[in-house]
C-alpha cells in the first residue's frame, strides 16, 4: 500500500478515534511528513482502537 | 444482535437506546469527546470501564508512535534544534565561543513553530518529551535565576507534582521574549549565578569544553 493510500485510511480512522479534537489536528499536521513505517504504525494503532470500540458497542447491544 | 427495523416507532427506539446506554452522555459528568459511540459506552456503567481501558491503551500506542517521530518529522521541521539547543547556542555566542550568524533568524522561526505546535499536542504526548528538561535541576535553577521575573503561577505549576507541560513552553516563551525584546541577555543570567554554579560549577569552562573551544 502506498503512502497516499495509508494516509487516506488514517484520516478515516482519525474521525472514529476517541482522541480529542486538538490531537486530531496535530496528527493531521504531522501526516504529510511522516515516513511510511510510522504511518503504518499509527494506522495499526488507530484501527485497533476503532475495532475495539465498535466490538464493545456491538457486544453491549447484543446483551440486551 | 441489533435487528434492523425491529425496534418499532421512534419513541421505542429512544427507550431502547436508554436501556442500552443508561441515557447516554447526558447522564455522564464527563465532557463529550466528540466520538458518539465512545460517549455512549462511557455513559453506561456496564461498559464504562472497558471503553476507558480501550481509550487508555490507544493513547499509549499513539504515544509510542509520537516518540518515534523524533528521528523523522522533528529533524525536518527543526533542523537547527536537532543539532543544538537555543540556549546553548546563545550562551556560546555570549562567551565568544562562536559567532551568532545568519542562521539566527531561522532559529527564531523554529522556536516559534515548536512553541505553536506544542499548543496542539495533548499533555499525555507532550509530557514524556518535556519531562527530562522541565524537571531537570538545570532548568529549575534557570527559572529561579532569570533576571526578569517569571510569573509566580508558572513557577508554582512547574514545581508541582502534576505540572502542566504547557507551562514549560510558557516559561520558555517568556524567556525568549525577554531576550528578543532586549529586556535581558544570557550574559545577565550568567552574572546572577553565584560562582557560575548553574551547572554545578564552572559553567563557562564546561561550555567551552563541550564545544571544544579554548579558554
PDB file of N, CA and C in Angstrom, chain B residues 96-160:
ATOM      1  N   UNK B  96      31.811  34.059  23.533  1.00  0.00           N
ATOM      2  CA  UNK B  96      32.745  34.187  22.431  1.00  0.00           C
ATOM      3  C   UNK B  96      33.226  32.873  21.852  1.00  0.00           C
ATOM      4  N   UNK B  97      32.496  31.807  22.106  1.00  0.00           N
ATOM      5  CA  UNK B  97      32.930  30.525  21.559  1.00  0.00           C
ATOM      6  C   UNK B  97      32.618  30.451  20.067  1.00  0.00           C
ATOM      7  N   UNK B  98      31.461  30.939  19.709  1.00  0.00           N
ATOM      8  CA  UNK B  98      31.181  31.007  18.272  1.00  0.00           C
ATOM      9  C   UNK B  98      30.259  32.180  17.998  1.00  0.00           C
ATOM     10  N   UNK B  99      30.345  32.703  16.822  1.00  0.00           N
ATOM     11  CA  UNK B  99      29.554  33.876  16.468  1.00  0.00           C
ATOM     12  C   UNK B  99      28.141  33.468  16.098  1.00  0.00           C
ATOM     13  N   UNK B 100      27.220  34.384  16.402  1.00  0.00           N
ATOM     14  CA  UNK B 100      25.837  34.149  16.007  1.00  0.00           C
ATOM     15  C   UNK B 100      25.709  34.636  14.566  1.00  0.00           C
ATOM     16  N   UNK B 101      25.462  33.763  13.665  1.00  0.00           N
ATOM     17  CA  UNK B 101      25.468  34.125  12.260  1.00  0.00           C
ATOM     18  C   UNK B 101      24.087  34.327  11.681  1.00  0.00           C
ATOM     19  N   UNK B 102      24.023  34.185  10.366  1.00  0.00           N
ATOM     20  CA  UNK B 102      22.767  34.431   9.658  1.00  0.00           C
ATOM     21  C   UNK B 102      21.692  33.432  10.040  1.00  0.00           C
ATOM     22  N   UNK B 103      22.105  32.305  10.619  1.00  0.00           N
ATOM     23  CA  UNK B 103      21.104  31.281  10.959  1.00  0.00           C
ATOM     24  C   UNK B 103      20.224  31.692  12.137  1.00  0.00           C
ATOM     25  N   UNK B 104      20.560  32.838  12.779  1.00  0.00           N
ATOM     26  CA  UNK B 104      19.792  33.270  13.950  1.00  0.00           C
ATOM     27  C   UNK B 104      18.309  33.418  13.624  1.00  0.00           C
ATOM     28  N   UNK B 105      17.990  33.908  12.433  1.00  0.00           N
ATOM     29  CA  UNK B 105      16.590  34.118  12.061  1.00  0.00           C
ATOM     30  C   UNK B 105      15.864  32.780  11.936  1.00  0.00           C
ATOM     31  N   UNK B 106      16.536  31.803  11.307  1.00  0.00           N
ATOM     32  CA  UNK B 106      15.876  30.514  11.157  1.00  0.00           C
ATOM     33  C   UNK B 106      15.690  29.835  12.506  1.00  0.00           C
ATOM     34  N   UNK B 107      16.618  30.079  13.425  1.00  0.00           N
ATOM     35  CA  UNK B 107      16.449  29.574  14.788  1.00  0.00           C
ATOM     36  C   UNK B 107      15.171  30.134  15.393  1.00  0.00           C
ATOM     37  N   UNK B 108      15.002  31.436  15.202  1.00  0.00           N
ATOM     38  CA  UNK B 108      13.824  32.101  15.775  1.00  0.00           C
ATOM     39  C   UNK B 108      12.544  31.505  15.187  1.00  0.00           C
ATOM     40  N   UNK B 109      12.552  31.249  13.882  1.00  0.00           N
ATOM     41  CA  UNK B 109      11.378  30.661  13.241  1.00  0.00           C
ATOM     42  C   UNK B 109      11.077  29.283  13.795  1.00  0.00           C
ATOM     43  N   UNK B 110      12.118  28.495  13.981  1.00  0.00           N
ATOM     44  CA  UNK B 110      11.905  27.156  14.526  1.00  0.00           C
ATOM     45  C   UNK B 110      11.332  27.245  15.938  1.00  0.00           C
ATOM     46  N   UNK B 111      11.874  28.196  16.699  1.00  0.00           N
ATOM     47  CA  UNK B 111      11.409  28.352  18.074  1.00  0.00           C
ATOM     48  C   UNK B 111       9.917  28.673  18.103  1.00  0.00           C
ATOM     49  N   UNK B 112       9.513  29.606  17.250  1.00  0.00           N
ATOM     50  CA  UNK B 112       8.100  29.988  17.206  1.00  0.00           C
ATOM     51  C   UNK B 112       7.245  28.800  16.772  1.00  0.00           C
ATOM     52  N   UNK B 113       7.753  28.002  15.823  1.00  0.00           N
ATOM     53  CA  UNK B 113       6.984  26.866  15.332  1.00  0.00           C
ATOM     54  C   UNK B 113       6.807  25.810  16.410  1.00  0.00           C
ATOM     55  N   UNK B 114       7.887  25.522  17.128  1.00  0.00           N
ATOM     56  CA  UNK B 114       7.803  24.438  18.111  1.00  0.00           C
ATOM     57  C   UNK B 114       6.900  24.843  19.279  1.00  0.00           C
ATOM     58  N   UNK B 115       6.924  26.119  19.658  1.00  0.00           N
ATOM     59  CA  UNK B 115       6.035  26.533  20.747  1.00  0.00           C
ATOM     60  C   UNK B 115       4.587  26.555  20.273  1.00  0.00           C
ATOM     61  N   UNK B 116       4.361  26.931  19.004  1.00  0.00           N
ATOM     62  CA  UNK B 116       2.994  26.910  18.476  1.00  0.00           C
ATOM     63  C   UNK B 116       2.490  25.465  18.357  1.00  0.00           C
ATOM     64  N   UNK B 117       3.367  24.580  17.903  1.00  0.00           N
ATOM     65  CA  UNK B 117       2.999  23.172  17.739  1.00  0.00           C
ATOM     66  C   UNK B 117       2.632  22.553  19.087  1.00  0.00           C
ATOM     67  N   UNK B 118       3.306  22.995  20.143  1.00  0.00           N
ATOM     68  CA  UNK B 118       3.030  22.420  21.467  1.00  0.00           C
ATOM     69  C   UNK B 118       1.591  22.678  21.903  1.00  0.00           C
ATOM     70  N   UNK B 119       0.981  23.733  21.353  1.00  0.00           N
ATOM     71  CA  UNK B 119      -0.409  24.038  21.730  1.00  0.00           C
ATOM     72  C   UNK B 119      -1.367  22.967  21.221  1.00  0.00           C
ATOM     73  N   UNK B 120      -0.982  22.290  20.148  1.00  0.00           N
ATOM     74  CA  UNK B 120      -1.847  21.253  19.573  1.00  0.00           C
ATOM     75  C   UNK B 120      -1.595  19.881  20.180  1.00  0.00           C
ATOM     76  N   UNK B 121      -0.488  19.748  20.885  1.00  0.00           N
ATOM     77  CA  UNK B 121      -0.110  18.422  21.361  1.00  0.00           C
ATOM     78  C   UNK B 121      -0.708  18.145  22.735  1.00  0.00           C
ATOM     79  N   UNK B 122      -1.475  17.054  22.873  1.00  0.00           N
ATOM     80  CA  UNK B 122      -2.080  16.741  24.169  1.00  0.00           C
ATOM     81  C   UNK B 122      -1.016  16.468  25.244  1.00  0.00           C
ATOM     82  N   UNK B 123      -1.373  16.704  26.493  1.00  0.00           N
ATOM     83  CA  UNK B 123      -0.415  16.580  27.586  1.00  0.00           C
ATOM     84  C   UNK B 123       0.205  15.187  27.674  1.00  0.00           C
ATOM     85  N   UNK B 124      -0.606  14.144  27.414  1.00  0.00           N
ATOM     86  CA  UNK B 124      -0.061  12.799  27.595  1.00  0.00           C
ATOM     87  C   UNK B 124       1.030  12.491  26.570  1.00  0.00           C
ATOM     88  N   UNK B 125       1.034  13.201  25.459  1.00  0.00           N
ATOM     89  CA  UNK B 125       2.099  13.041  24.468  1.00  0.00           C
ATOM     90  C   UNK B 125       3.261  13.989  24.752  1.00  0.00           C
ATOM     91  N   UNK B 126       2.919  15.158  25.255  1.00  0.00           N
ATOM     92  CA  UNK B 126       3.921  16.208  25.468  1.00  0.00           C
ATOM     93  C   UNK B 126       4.827  15.906  26.671  1.00  0.00           C
ATOM     94  N   UNK B 127       4.215  15.334  27.702  1.00  0.00           N
ATOM     95  CA  UNK B 127       4.941  15.174  28.967  1.00  0.00           C
ATOM     96  C   UNK B 127       6.216  14.325  28.847  1.00  0.00           C
ATOM     97  N   UNK B 128       6.160  13.159  28.177  1.00  0.00           N
ATOM     98  CA  UNK B 128       7.398  12.371  28.076  1.00  0.00           C
ATOM     99  C   UNK B 128       8.519  13.111  27.360  1.00  0.00           C
ATOM    100  N   UNK B 129       8.143  14.011  26.432  1.00  0.00           N
ATOM    101  CA  UNK B 129       9.157  14.775  25.706  1.00  0.00           C
ATOM    102  C   UNK B 129       9.733  15.890  26.559  1.00  0.00           C
ATOM    103  N   UNK B 130       8.872  16.508  27.344  1.00  0.00           N
ATOM    104  CA  UNK B 130       9.256  17.713  28.088  1.00  0.00           C
ATOM    105  C   UNK B 130       9.903  17.390  29.435  1.00  0.00           C
ATOM    106  N   UNK B 131       9.469  16.277  30.051  1.00  0.00           N
ATOM    107  CA  UNK B 131       9.905  15.922  31.405  1.00  0.00           C
ATOM    108  C   UNK B 131      11.416  16.031  31.646  1.00  0.00           C
ATOM    109  N   UNK B 132      12.242  15.423  30.788  1.00  0.00           N
ATOM    110  CA  UNK B 132      13.679  15.423  31.086  1.00  0.00           C
ATOM    111  C   UNK B 132      14.258  16.826  31.261  1.00  0.00           C
ATOM    112  N   UNK B 133      13.776  17.795  30.487  1.00  0.00           N
ATOM    113  CA  UNK B 133      14.306  19.150  30.607  1.00  0.00           C
ATOM    114  C   UNK B 133      13.543  19.961  31.657  1.00  0.00           C
ATOM    115  N   UNK B 134      12.204  19.897  31.615  1.00  0.00           N
ATOM    116  CA  UNK B 134      11.393  20.726  32.523  1.00  0.00           C
ATOM    117  C   UNK B 134      11.643  20.369  33.990  1.00  0.00           C
ATOM    118  N   UNK B 135      11.901  19.095  34.256  1.00  0.00           N
ATOM    119  CA  UNK B 135      12.093  18.674  35.644  1.00  0.00           C
ATOM    120  C   UNK B 135      13.562  18.583  36.032  1.00  0.00           C
ATOM    121  N   UNK B 136      14.435  19.045  35.138  1.00  0.00           N
ATOM    122  CA  UNK B 136      15.863  18.966  35.464  1.00  0.00           C
ATOM    123  C   UNK B 136      16.251  20.092  36.418  1.00  0.00           C
ATOM    124  N   UNK B 137      17.290  19.815  37.198  1.00  0.00           N
ATOM    125  CA  UNK B 137      17.776  20.810  38.150  1.00  0.00           C
ATOM    126  C   UNK B 137      18.256  22.055  37.408  1.00  0.00           C
ATOM    127  N   UNK B 138      18.871  21.842  36.251  1.00  0.00           N
ATOM    128  CA  UNK B 138      19.395  22.965  35.451  1.00  0.00           C
ATOM    129  C   UNK B 138      18.287  23.943  35.059  1.00  0.00           C
ATOM    130  N   UNK B 139      17.185  23.408  34.530  1.00  0.00           N
ATOM    131  CA  UNK B 139      16.117  24.293  34.077  1.00  0.00           C
ATOM    132  C   UNK B 139      15.470  25.025  35.261  1.00  0.00           C
ATOM    133  N   UNK B 140      15.282  24.298  36.361  1.00  0.00           N
ATOM    134  CA  UNK B 140      14.647  24.934  37.525  1.00  0.00           C
ATOM    135  C   UNK B 140      15.530  26.057  38.085  1.00  0.00           C
ATOM    136  N   UNK B 141      16.844  25.851  38.045  1.00  0.00           N
ATOM    137  CA  UNK B 141      17.747  26.909  38.502  1.00  0.00           C
ATOM    138  C   UNK B 141      17.675  28.110  37.568  1.00  0.00           C
ATOM    139  N   UNK B 142      17.582  27.845  36.280  1.00  0.00           N
ATOM    140  CA  UNK B 142      17.477  28.944  35.310  1.00  0.00           C
ATOM    141  C   UNK B 142      16.230  29.781  35.575  1.00  0.00           C
ATOM    142  N   UNK B 143      15.130  29.080  35.895  1.00  0.00           N
ATOM    143  CA  UNK B 143      13.874  29.788  36.183  1.00  0.00           C
ATOM    144  C   UNK B 143      14.048  30.658  37.430  1.00  0.00           C
ATOM    145  N   UNK B 144      14.727  30.105  38.451  1.00  0.00           N
ATOM    146  CA  UNK B 144      14.927  30.856  39.688  1.00  0.00           C
ATOM    147  C   UNK B 144      15.835  32.074  39.481  1.00  0.00           C
ATOM    148  N   UNK B 145      16.860  31.899  38.630  1.00  0.00           N
ATOM    149  CA  UNK B 145      17.851  32.964  38.468  1.00  0.00           C
ATOM    150  C   UNK B 145      17.484  33.974  37.382  1.00  0.00           C
ATOM    151  N   UNK B 146      16.410  33.729  36.638  1.00  0.00           N
ATOM    152  CA  UNK B 146      16.095  34.587  35.492  1.00  0.00           C
ATOM    153  C   UNK B 146      15.958  36.048  35.921  1.00  0.00           C
ATOM    154  N   UNK B 147      16.687  36.979  35.266  1.00  0.00           N
ATOM    155  CA  UNK B 147      16.724  38.384  35.734  1.00  0.00           C
ATOM    156  C   UNK B 147      15.354  39.059  35.808  1.00  0.00           C
ATOM    157  N   UNK B 148      14.535  38.905  34.783  1.00  0.00           N
ATOM    158  CA  UNK B 148      13.184  39.447  34.899  1.00  0.00           C
ATOM    159  C   UNK B 148      12.350  38.322  35.502  1.00  0.00           C
ATOM    160  N   UNK B 149      11.319  38.688  36.235  1.00  0.00           N
ATOM    161  CA  UNK B 149      10.653  37.633  36.985  1.00  0.00           C
ATOM    162  C   UNK B 149       9.754  36.768  36.102  1.00  0.00           C
ATOM    163  N   UNK B 150       9.861  35.471  36.319  1.00  0.00           N
ATOM    164  CA  UNK B 150       8.938  34.522  35.698  1.00  0.00           C
ATOM    165  C   UNK B 150       7.687  34.535  36.585  1.00  0.00           C
ATOM    166  N   UNK B 151       6.473  34.647  36.007  1.00  0.00           N
ATOM    167  CA  UNK B 151       5.265  34.711  36.843  1.00  0.00           C
ATOM    168  C   UNK B 151       5.196  33.584  37.891  1.00  0.00           C
ATOM    169  N   UNK B 152       4.770  33.959  39.110  1.00  0.00           N
ATOM    170  CA  UNK B 152       4.752  33.004  40.220  1.00  0.00           C
ATOM    171  C   UNK B 152       3.888  31.778  39.938  1.00  0.00           C
ATOM    172  N   UNK B 153       2.743  32.000  39.234  1.00  0.00           N
ATOM    173  CA  UNK B 153       1.870  30.838  38.991  1.00  0.00           C
ATOM    174  C   UNK B 153       2.563  29.827  38.079  1.00  0.00           C
ATOM    175  N   UNK B 154       3.398  30.311  37.160  1.00  0.00           N
ATOM    176  CA  UNK B 154       4.141  29.382  36.286  1.00  0.00           C
ATOM    177  C   UNK B 154       5.163  28.604  37.103  1.00  0.00           C
ATOM    178  N   UNK B 155       5.867  29.310  37.987  1.00  0.00           N
ATOM    179  CA  UNK B 155       6.874  28.649  38.832  1.00  0.00           C
ATOM    180  C   UNK B 155       6.210  27.592  39.708  1.00  0.00           C
ATOM    181  N   UNK B 156       5.083  27.978  40.308  1.00  0.00           N
ATOM    182  CA  UNK B 156       4.376  27.046  41.211  1.00  0.00           C
ATOM    183  C   UNK B 156       3.925  25.808  40.447  1.00  0.00           C
ATOM    184  N   UNK B 157       3.408  26.033  39.239  1.00  0.00           N
ATOM    185  CA  UNK B 157       2.941  24.890  38.441  1.00  0.00           C
ATOM    186  C   UNK B 157       4.106  23.974  38.068  1.00  0.00           C
ATOM    187  N   UNK B 158       5.231  24.568  37.666  1.00  0.00           N
ATOM    188  CA  UNK B 158       6.396  23.770  37.257  1.00  0.00           C
ATOM    189  C   UNK B 158       6.887  22.895  38.408  1.00  0.00           C
ATOM    190  N   UNK B 159       6.785  23.412  39.639  1.00  0.00           N
ATOM    191  CA  UNK B 159       7.287  22.669  40.795  1.00  0.00           C
ATOM    192  C   UNK B 159       6.266  21.726  41.415  1.00  0.00           C
ATOM    193  N   UNK B 160       5.028  21.736  40.887  1.00  0.00           N
ATOM    194  CA  UNK B 160       4.015  20.842  41.466  1.00  0.00           C
ATOM    195  C   UNK B 160       4.158  19.436  40.885  1.00  0.00           C
TER     196      UNK B 160
END
